[in-house]
Amino acid sequence: MALTAADLRPGRAVVTGGAGFIGSHLCRRLLELGCTVVAVDDFCTGAAANVADLAGHPRFELLEADVSATLEVAGGVDYVLHLASPASPPDYLALAVETLDVGTRGTRNALDLALSRGARFLLASTSEVYGDPHLHPQPESYWGNVNPVGPRSVYDEAKRGAEAYTMAYRRHRGADTRIVRIFNTYGPGMRPNDGRAIPNFATQALTGQPLTVYGDGSQTRSLCFVSDLVEGIVRLLASDEPMPVNLGNPEEVTMLELAQRVRAATGSASEIVFRPLPEDDPRQRRPDTTRARTILGWEAVVPLAEGLAPTLEWFRRLAEGGSR
Ligand code: NAD
Ligand code: UDP
């Protein structure tokens, strides 16, 4: 029988990176499901404002800490969800060593916390473990094509190391672990200046600036709306599956097409301009979601056209100087 989010036994969940884009949505969903949530964040790419609506919630707490240095949470813990990490390419290139640290030391600290409390641990990994993939779409069995000395390695290898730590703690220390490989995810709550394609295109279109397509725009991504992703993460947390599971929307678009769709959906007259392709930028990306479908009964249900509407509305409010 297919899993549902309601299969998650309510408990006390520590969410590292809880004040980030995905983390803040996940905190809200866990609270709805009856969990008590402790978000831990150092605000390097997130902000307390992302969870300001939860301040005062009787089952929510926000702690400021760099989880690469230490992760101390008093009291019982049932789940540790490790999402802390810069995630946008400009962010992780600006925070290169910090990104490596949070994938390695931060993951260890999160695993140690889980182990010490008998809590289940979930790692937020990424489709970037597949690098610039030769196999398309990407199944979990693919080992990837990552340049270990390229600029993106600070993120890709940090996450590959995080997966290796997670499996080592499982195999050698008895930790109860889950690994989700997240494909490009978007939605309200993203930072307009985080440098990723959707925030850039949306903000550019809404403020009358040119939309900056890198390279010739023929590279592809497959974009998942954040509510779909959060549903999949909760199901994986509730499941018994120890090996990595891809979560993403297989609807694949070129970046030029994405820019055109954002421009059309905002009614913008901005032109599209072409800028140099960043080094090692993956040519193509689409999840093989067979495992998510068979193990979790999960698949993305929000098509891009539908998910773009509330996302563009979010960026419109911010562009007009409004609050979150
Ligand atoms: P985000 O930058 O909005 O959130 C990351 C959060 O982690 C931020 O609040 C940041 O302040 C916090 N953080 C970073 N380093 C920290 C540290 N050392 N100590 C404490 N907090 C720290 O990014 P996001 O898009 O919400 O990504 C969340 C997670 O999901 C990341 O682990 C990312 O690698 C993963 N992921 C995201 C995507 C995506 O498309 N959004 C895709 C693949 C994987
Ligand atoms: N991209 C782009 N213009 C931008 C920002 C990004 O063409 O203003 C491209 C980028 O080169 C990549 C794709 O869009 O090919 C997705 O980039 P993003 O940073 O959103 O995610 P990631 O590269 O991590 O998948």
PDB file of N, CA and C in Angstrom, residues 128-173:
ATOM      1  N   GLU A 128      23.053  16.822  -7.923  1.00  0.00           N
ATOM      2  CA  GLU A 128      24.425  17.189  -8.296  1.00  0.00           C
ATOM      3  C   GLU A 128      25.413  16.064  -8.016  1.00  0.00           C
ATOM      4  N   VAL A 129      25.010  15.048  -7.242  1.00  0.00           N
ATOM      5  CA  VAL A 129      25.928  13.904  -7.077  1.00  0.00           C
ATOM      6  C   VAL A 129      26.134  13.211  -8.423  1.00  0.00           C
ATOM      7  N   TYR A 130      25.218  13.435  -9.388  1.00  0.00           N
ATOM      8  CA  TYR A 130      25.385  12.858 -10.733  1.00  0.00           C
ATOM      9  C   TYR A 130      26.256  13.748 -11.622  1.00  0.00           C
ATOM     10  N   GLY A 131      26.597  14.947 -11.134  1.00  0.00           N
ATOM     11  CA  GLY A 131      27.469  15.843 -11.893  1.00  0.00           C
ATOM     12  C   GLY A 131      26.861  16.214 -13.239  1.00  0.00           C
ATOM     13  N   ASP A 132      27.705  16.184 -14.270  1.00  0.00           N
ATOM     14  CA  ASP A 132      27.253  16.436 -15.647  1.00  0.00           C
ATOM     15  C   ASP A 132      26.992  15.049 -16.241  1.00  0.00           C
ATOM     16  N   PRO A 133      25.763  14.560 -16.139  1.00  0.00           N
ATOM     17  CA  PRO A 133      25.530  13.113 -16.318  1.00  0.00           C
ATOM     18  C   PRO A 133      25.621  12.632 -17.762  1.00  0.00           C
ATOM     19  N   HIS A 134      26.225  11.463 -17.912  1.00  0.00           N
ATOM     20  CA  HIS A 134      26.256  10.802 -19.216  1.00  0.00           C
ATOM     21  C   HIS A 134      25.029   9.935 -19.418  1.00  0.00           C
ATOM     22  N   LEU A 135      24.355   9.621 -18.333  1.00  0.00           N
ATOM     23  CA  LEU A 135      23.167   8.765 -18.408  1.00  0.00           C
ATOM     24  C   LEU A 135      21.942   9.652 -18.182  1.00  0.00           C
ATOM     25  N   HIS A 136      20.935   9.489 -19.031  1.00  0.00           N
ATOM     26  CA  HIS A 136      19.785  10.393 -18.987  1.00  0.00           C
ATOM     27  C   HIS A 136      18.503   9.632 -19.265  1.00  0.00           C
ATOM     28  N   PRO A 137      17.464   9.718 -18.420  1.00  0.00           N
ATOM     29  CA  PRO A 137      17.433  10.375 -17.119  1.00  0.00           C
ATOM     30  C   PRO A 137      18.306   9.642 -16.094  1.00  0.00           C
ATOM     31  N   GLN A 138      18.446  10.214 -14.900  1.00  0.00           N
ATOM     32  CA  GLN A 138      19.380   9.659 -13.928  1.00  0.00           C
ATOM     33  C   GLN A 138      18.663   8.770 -12.904  1.00  0.00           C
ATOM     34  N   PRO A 139      19.002   7.477 -12.896  1.00  0.00           N
ATOM     35  CA  PRO A 139      18.513   6.594 -11.828  1.00  0.00           C
ATOM     36  C   PRO A 139      19.490   6.649 -10.643  1.00  0.00           C
ATOM     37  N   GLU A 140      19.047   6.205  -9.481  1.00  0.00           N
ATOM     38  CA  GLU A 140      19.900   6.246  -8.289  1.00  0.00           C
ATOM     39  C   GLU A 140      21.126   5.358  -8.446  1.00  0.00           C
ATOM     40  N   SER A 141      21.045   4.358  -9.318  1.00  0.00           N
ATOM     41  CA  SER A 141      22.162   3.420  -9.495  1.00  0.00           C
ATOM     42  C   SER A 141      23.330   4.054 -10.269  1.00  0.00           C
ATOM     43  N   TYR A 142      23.115   5.222 -10.878  1.00  0.00           N
ATOM     44  CA  TYR A 142      24.174   5.891 -11.646  1.00  0.00           C
ATOM     45  C   TYR A 142      25.182   6.532 -10.692  1.00  0.00           C
ATOM     46  N   TRP A 143      26.471   6.289 -10.925  1.00  0.00           N
ATOM     47  CA  TRP A 143      27.503   6.808 -10.014  1.00  0.00           C
ATOM     48  C   TRP A 143      27.909   8.237 -10.322  1.00  0.00           C
ATOM     49  N   GLY A 144      27.533   8.745 -11.471  1.00  0.00           N
ATOM     50  CA  GLY A 144      27.740  10.155 -11.735  1.00  0.00           C
ATOM     51  C   GLY A 144      29.025  10.496 -12.459  1.00  0.00           C
ATOM     52  N   ASN A 145      29.127  11.755 -12.815  1.00  0.00           N
ATOM     53  CA  ASN A 145      30.264  12.277 -13.566  1.00  0.00           C
ATOM     54  C   ASN A 145      30.611  13.651 -12.992  1.00  0.00           C
ATOM     55  N   VAL A 146      31.343  13.618 -11.874  1.00  0.00           N
ATOM     56  CA  VAL A 146      31.678  14.850 -11.153  1.00  0.00           C
ATOM     57  C   VAL A 146      33.153  15.170 -11.349  1.00  0.00           C
ATOM     58  N   ASN A 147      33.444  16.438 -11.642  1.00  0.00           N
ATOM     59  CA  ASN A 147      34.835  16.890 -11.715  1.00  0.00           C
ATOM     60  C   ASN A 147      35.311  17.216 -10.297  1.00  0.00           C
ATOM     61  N   PRO A 148      36.191  16.399  -9.717  1.00  0.00           N
ATOM     62  CA  PRO A 148      36.529  16.594  -8.296  1.00  0.00           C
ATOM     63  C   PRO A 148      37.341  17.848  -8.018  1.00  0.00           C
ATOM     64  N   VAL A 149      37.923  18.449  -9.082  1.00  0.00           N
ATOM     65  CA  VAL A 149      38.708  19.671  -8.865  1.00  0.00           C
ATOM     66  C   VAL A 149      38.093  20.883  -9.571  1.00  0.00           C
ATOM     67  N   GLY A 150      36.889  20.738 -10.069  1.00  0.00           N
ATOM     68  CA  GLY A 150      36.202  21.869 -10.705  1.00  0.00           C
ATOM     69  C   GLY A 150      35.545  22.738  -9.645  1.00  0.00           C
ATOM     70  N   PRO A 151      35.071  23.936 -10.060  1.00  0.00           N
ATOM     71  CA  PRO A 151      34.495  24.861  -9.068  1.00  0.00           C
ATOM     72  C   PRO A 151      33.276  24.297  -8.343  1.00  0.00           C
ATOM     73  N   ARG A 152      32.478  23.474  -9.041  1.00  0.00           N
ATOM     74  CA  ARG A 152      31.264  22.954  -8.407  1.00  0.00           C
ATOM     75  C   ARG A 152      31.555  21.842  -7.411  1.00  0.00           C
ATOM     76  N   SER A 153      32.825  21.376  -7.383  1.00  0.00           N
ATOM     77  CA  SER A 153      33.140  20.233  -6.525  1.00  0.00           C
ATOM     78  C   SER A 153      32.909  20.542  -5.052  1.00  0.00           C
ATOM     79  N   VAL A 154      32.973  21.840  -4.675  1.00  0.00           N
ATOM     80  CA  VAL A 154      32.762  22.161  -3.258  1.00  0.00           C
ATOM     81  C   VAL A 154      31.367  21.714  -2.818  1.00  0.00           C
ATOM     82  N   TYR A 155      30.441  21.753  -3.725  1.00  0.00           N
ATOM     83  CA  TYR A 155      29.068  21.333  -3.404  1.00  0.00           C
ATOM     84  C   TYR A 155      28.880  19.843  -3.702  1.00  0.00           C
ATOM     85  N   ASP A 156      29.253  19.454  -4.929  1.00  0.00           N
ATOM     86  CA  ASP A 156      29.004  18.072  -5.350  1.00  0.00           C
ATOM     87  C   ASP A 156      29.733  17.070  -4.458  1.00  0.00           C
ATOM     88  N   GLU A 157      31.015  17.351  -4.201  1.00  0.00           N
ATOM     89  CA  GLU A 157      31.784  16.392  -3.397  1.00  0.00           C
ATOM     90  C   GLU A 157      31.386  16.461  -1.927  1.00  0.00           C
ATOM     91  N   ALA A 158      30.951  17.652  -1.477  1.00  0.00           N
ATOM     92  CA  ALA A 158      30.448  17.749  -0.098  1.00  0.00           C
ATOM     93  C   ALA A 158      29.241  16.831   0.069  1.00  0.00           C
ATOM     94  N   LYS A 159      28.353  16.851  -0.929  1.00  0.00           N
ATOM     95  CA  LYS A 159      27.144  16.021  -0.832  1.00  0.00           C
ATOM     96  C   LYS A 159      27.474  14.546  -1.039  1.00  0.00           C
ATOM     97  N   ARG A 160      28.431  14.252  -1.915  1.00  0.00           N
ATOM     98  CA  ARG A 160      28.829  12.849  -2.087  1.00  0.00           C
ATOM     99  C   ARG A 160      29.479  12.358  -0.782  1.00  0.00           C
ATOM    100  N   GLY A 161      30.285  13.228  -0.168  1.00  0.00           N
ATOM    101  CA  GLY A 161      30.880  12.879   1.125  1.00  0.00           C
ATOM    102  C   GLY A 161      29.809  12.700   2.197  1.00  0.00           C
ATOM    103  N   ALA A 162      28.794  13.564   2.145  1.00  0.00           N
ATOM    104  CA  ALA A 162      27.701  13.462   3.120  1.00  0.00           C
ATOM    105  C   ALA A 162      26.972  12.123   2.969  1.00  0.00           C
ATOM    106  N   GLU A 163      26.777  11.694   1.723  1.00  0.00           N
ATOM    107  CA  GLU A 163      26.141  10.385   1.505  1.00  0.00           C
ATOM    108  C   GLU A 163      27.044   9.269   2.049  1.00  0.00           C
ATOM    109  N   ALA A 164      28.362   9.412   1.808  1.00  0.00           N
ATOM    110  CA  ALA A 164      29.298   8.377   2.282  1.00  0.00           C
ATOM    111  C   ALA A 164      29.299   8.307   3.813  1.00  0.00           C
ATOM    112  N   TYR A 165      29.293   9.482   4.474  1.00  0.00           N
ATOM    113  CA  TYR A 165      29.204   9.502   5.940  1.00  0.00           C
ATOM    114  C   TYR A 165      27.920   8.815   6.409  1.00  0.00           C
ATOM    115  N   THR A 166      26.832   9.148   5.733  1.00  0.00           N
ATOM    116  CA  THR A 166      25.533   8.602   6.137  1.00  0.00           C
ATOM    117  C   THR A 166      25.552   7.081   6.034  1.00  0.00           C
ATOM    118  N   MET A 167      26.093   6.559   4.945  1.00  0.00           N
ATOM    119  CA  MET A 167      26.135   5.094   4.778  1.00  0.00           C
ATOM    120  C   MET A 167      27.121   4.458   5.760  1.00  0.00           C
ATOM    121  N   ALA A 168      28.231   5.160   6.063  1.00  0.00           N
ATOM    122  CA  ALA A 168      29.195   4.609   7.024  1.00  0.00           C
ATOM    123  C   ALA A 168      28.580   4.553   8.421  1.00  0.00           C
ATOM    124  N   TYR A 169      27.859   5.594   8.797  1.00  0.00           N
ATOM    125  CA  TYR A 169      27.196   5.573  10.117  1.00  0.00           C
ATOM    126  C   TYR A 169      26.130   4.478  10.158  1.00  0.00           C
ATOM    127  N   ARG A 170      25.493   4.243   9.015  1.00  0.00           N
ATOM    128  CA  ARG A 170      24.485   3.187   8.982  1.00  0.00           C
ATOM    129  C   ARG A 170      25.149   1.812   9.101  1.00  0.00           C
ATOM    130  N   ARG A 171      26.180   1.600   8.280  1.00  0.00           N
ATOM    131  CA  ARG A 171      26.794   0.267   8.218  1.00  0.00           C
ATOM    132  C   ARG A 171      27.631  -0.057   9.455  1.00  0.00           C
ATOM    133  N   HIS A 172      28.317   0.953   9.975  1.00  0.00           N
ATOM    134  CA  HIS A 172      29.310   0.665  11.017  1.00  0.00           C
ATOM    135  C   HIS A 172      28.909   1.125  12.409  1.00  0.00           C
ATOM    136  N   ARG A 173      27.891   2.009  12.491  1.00  0.00           N
ATOM    137  CA  ARG A 173      27.535   2.508  13.829  1.00  0.00           C
ATOM    138  C   ARG A 173      26.055   2.293  14.155  1.00  0.00           C
TER     139      ARG A 173
END
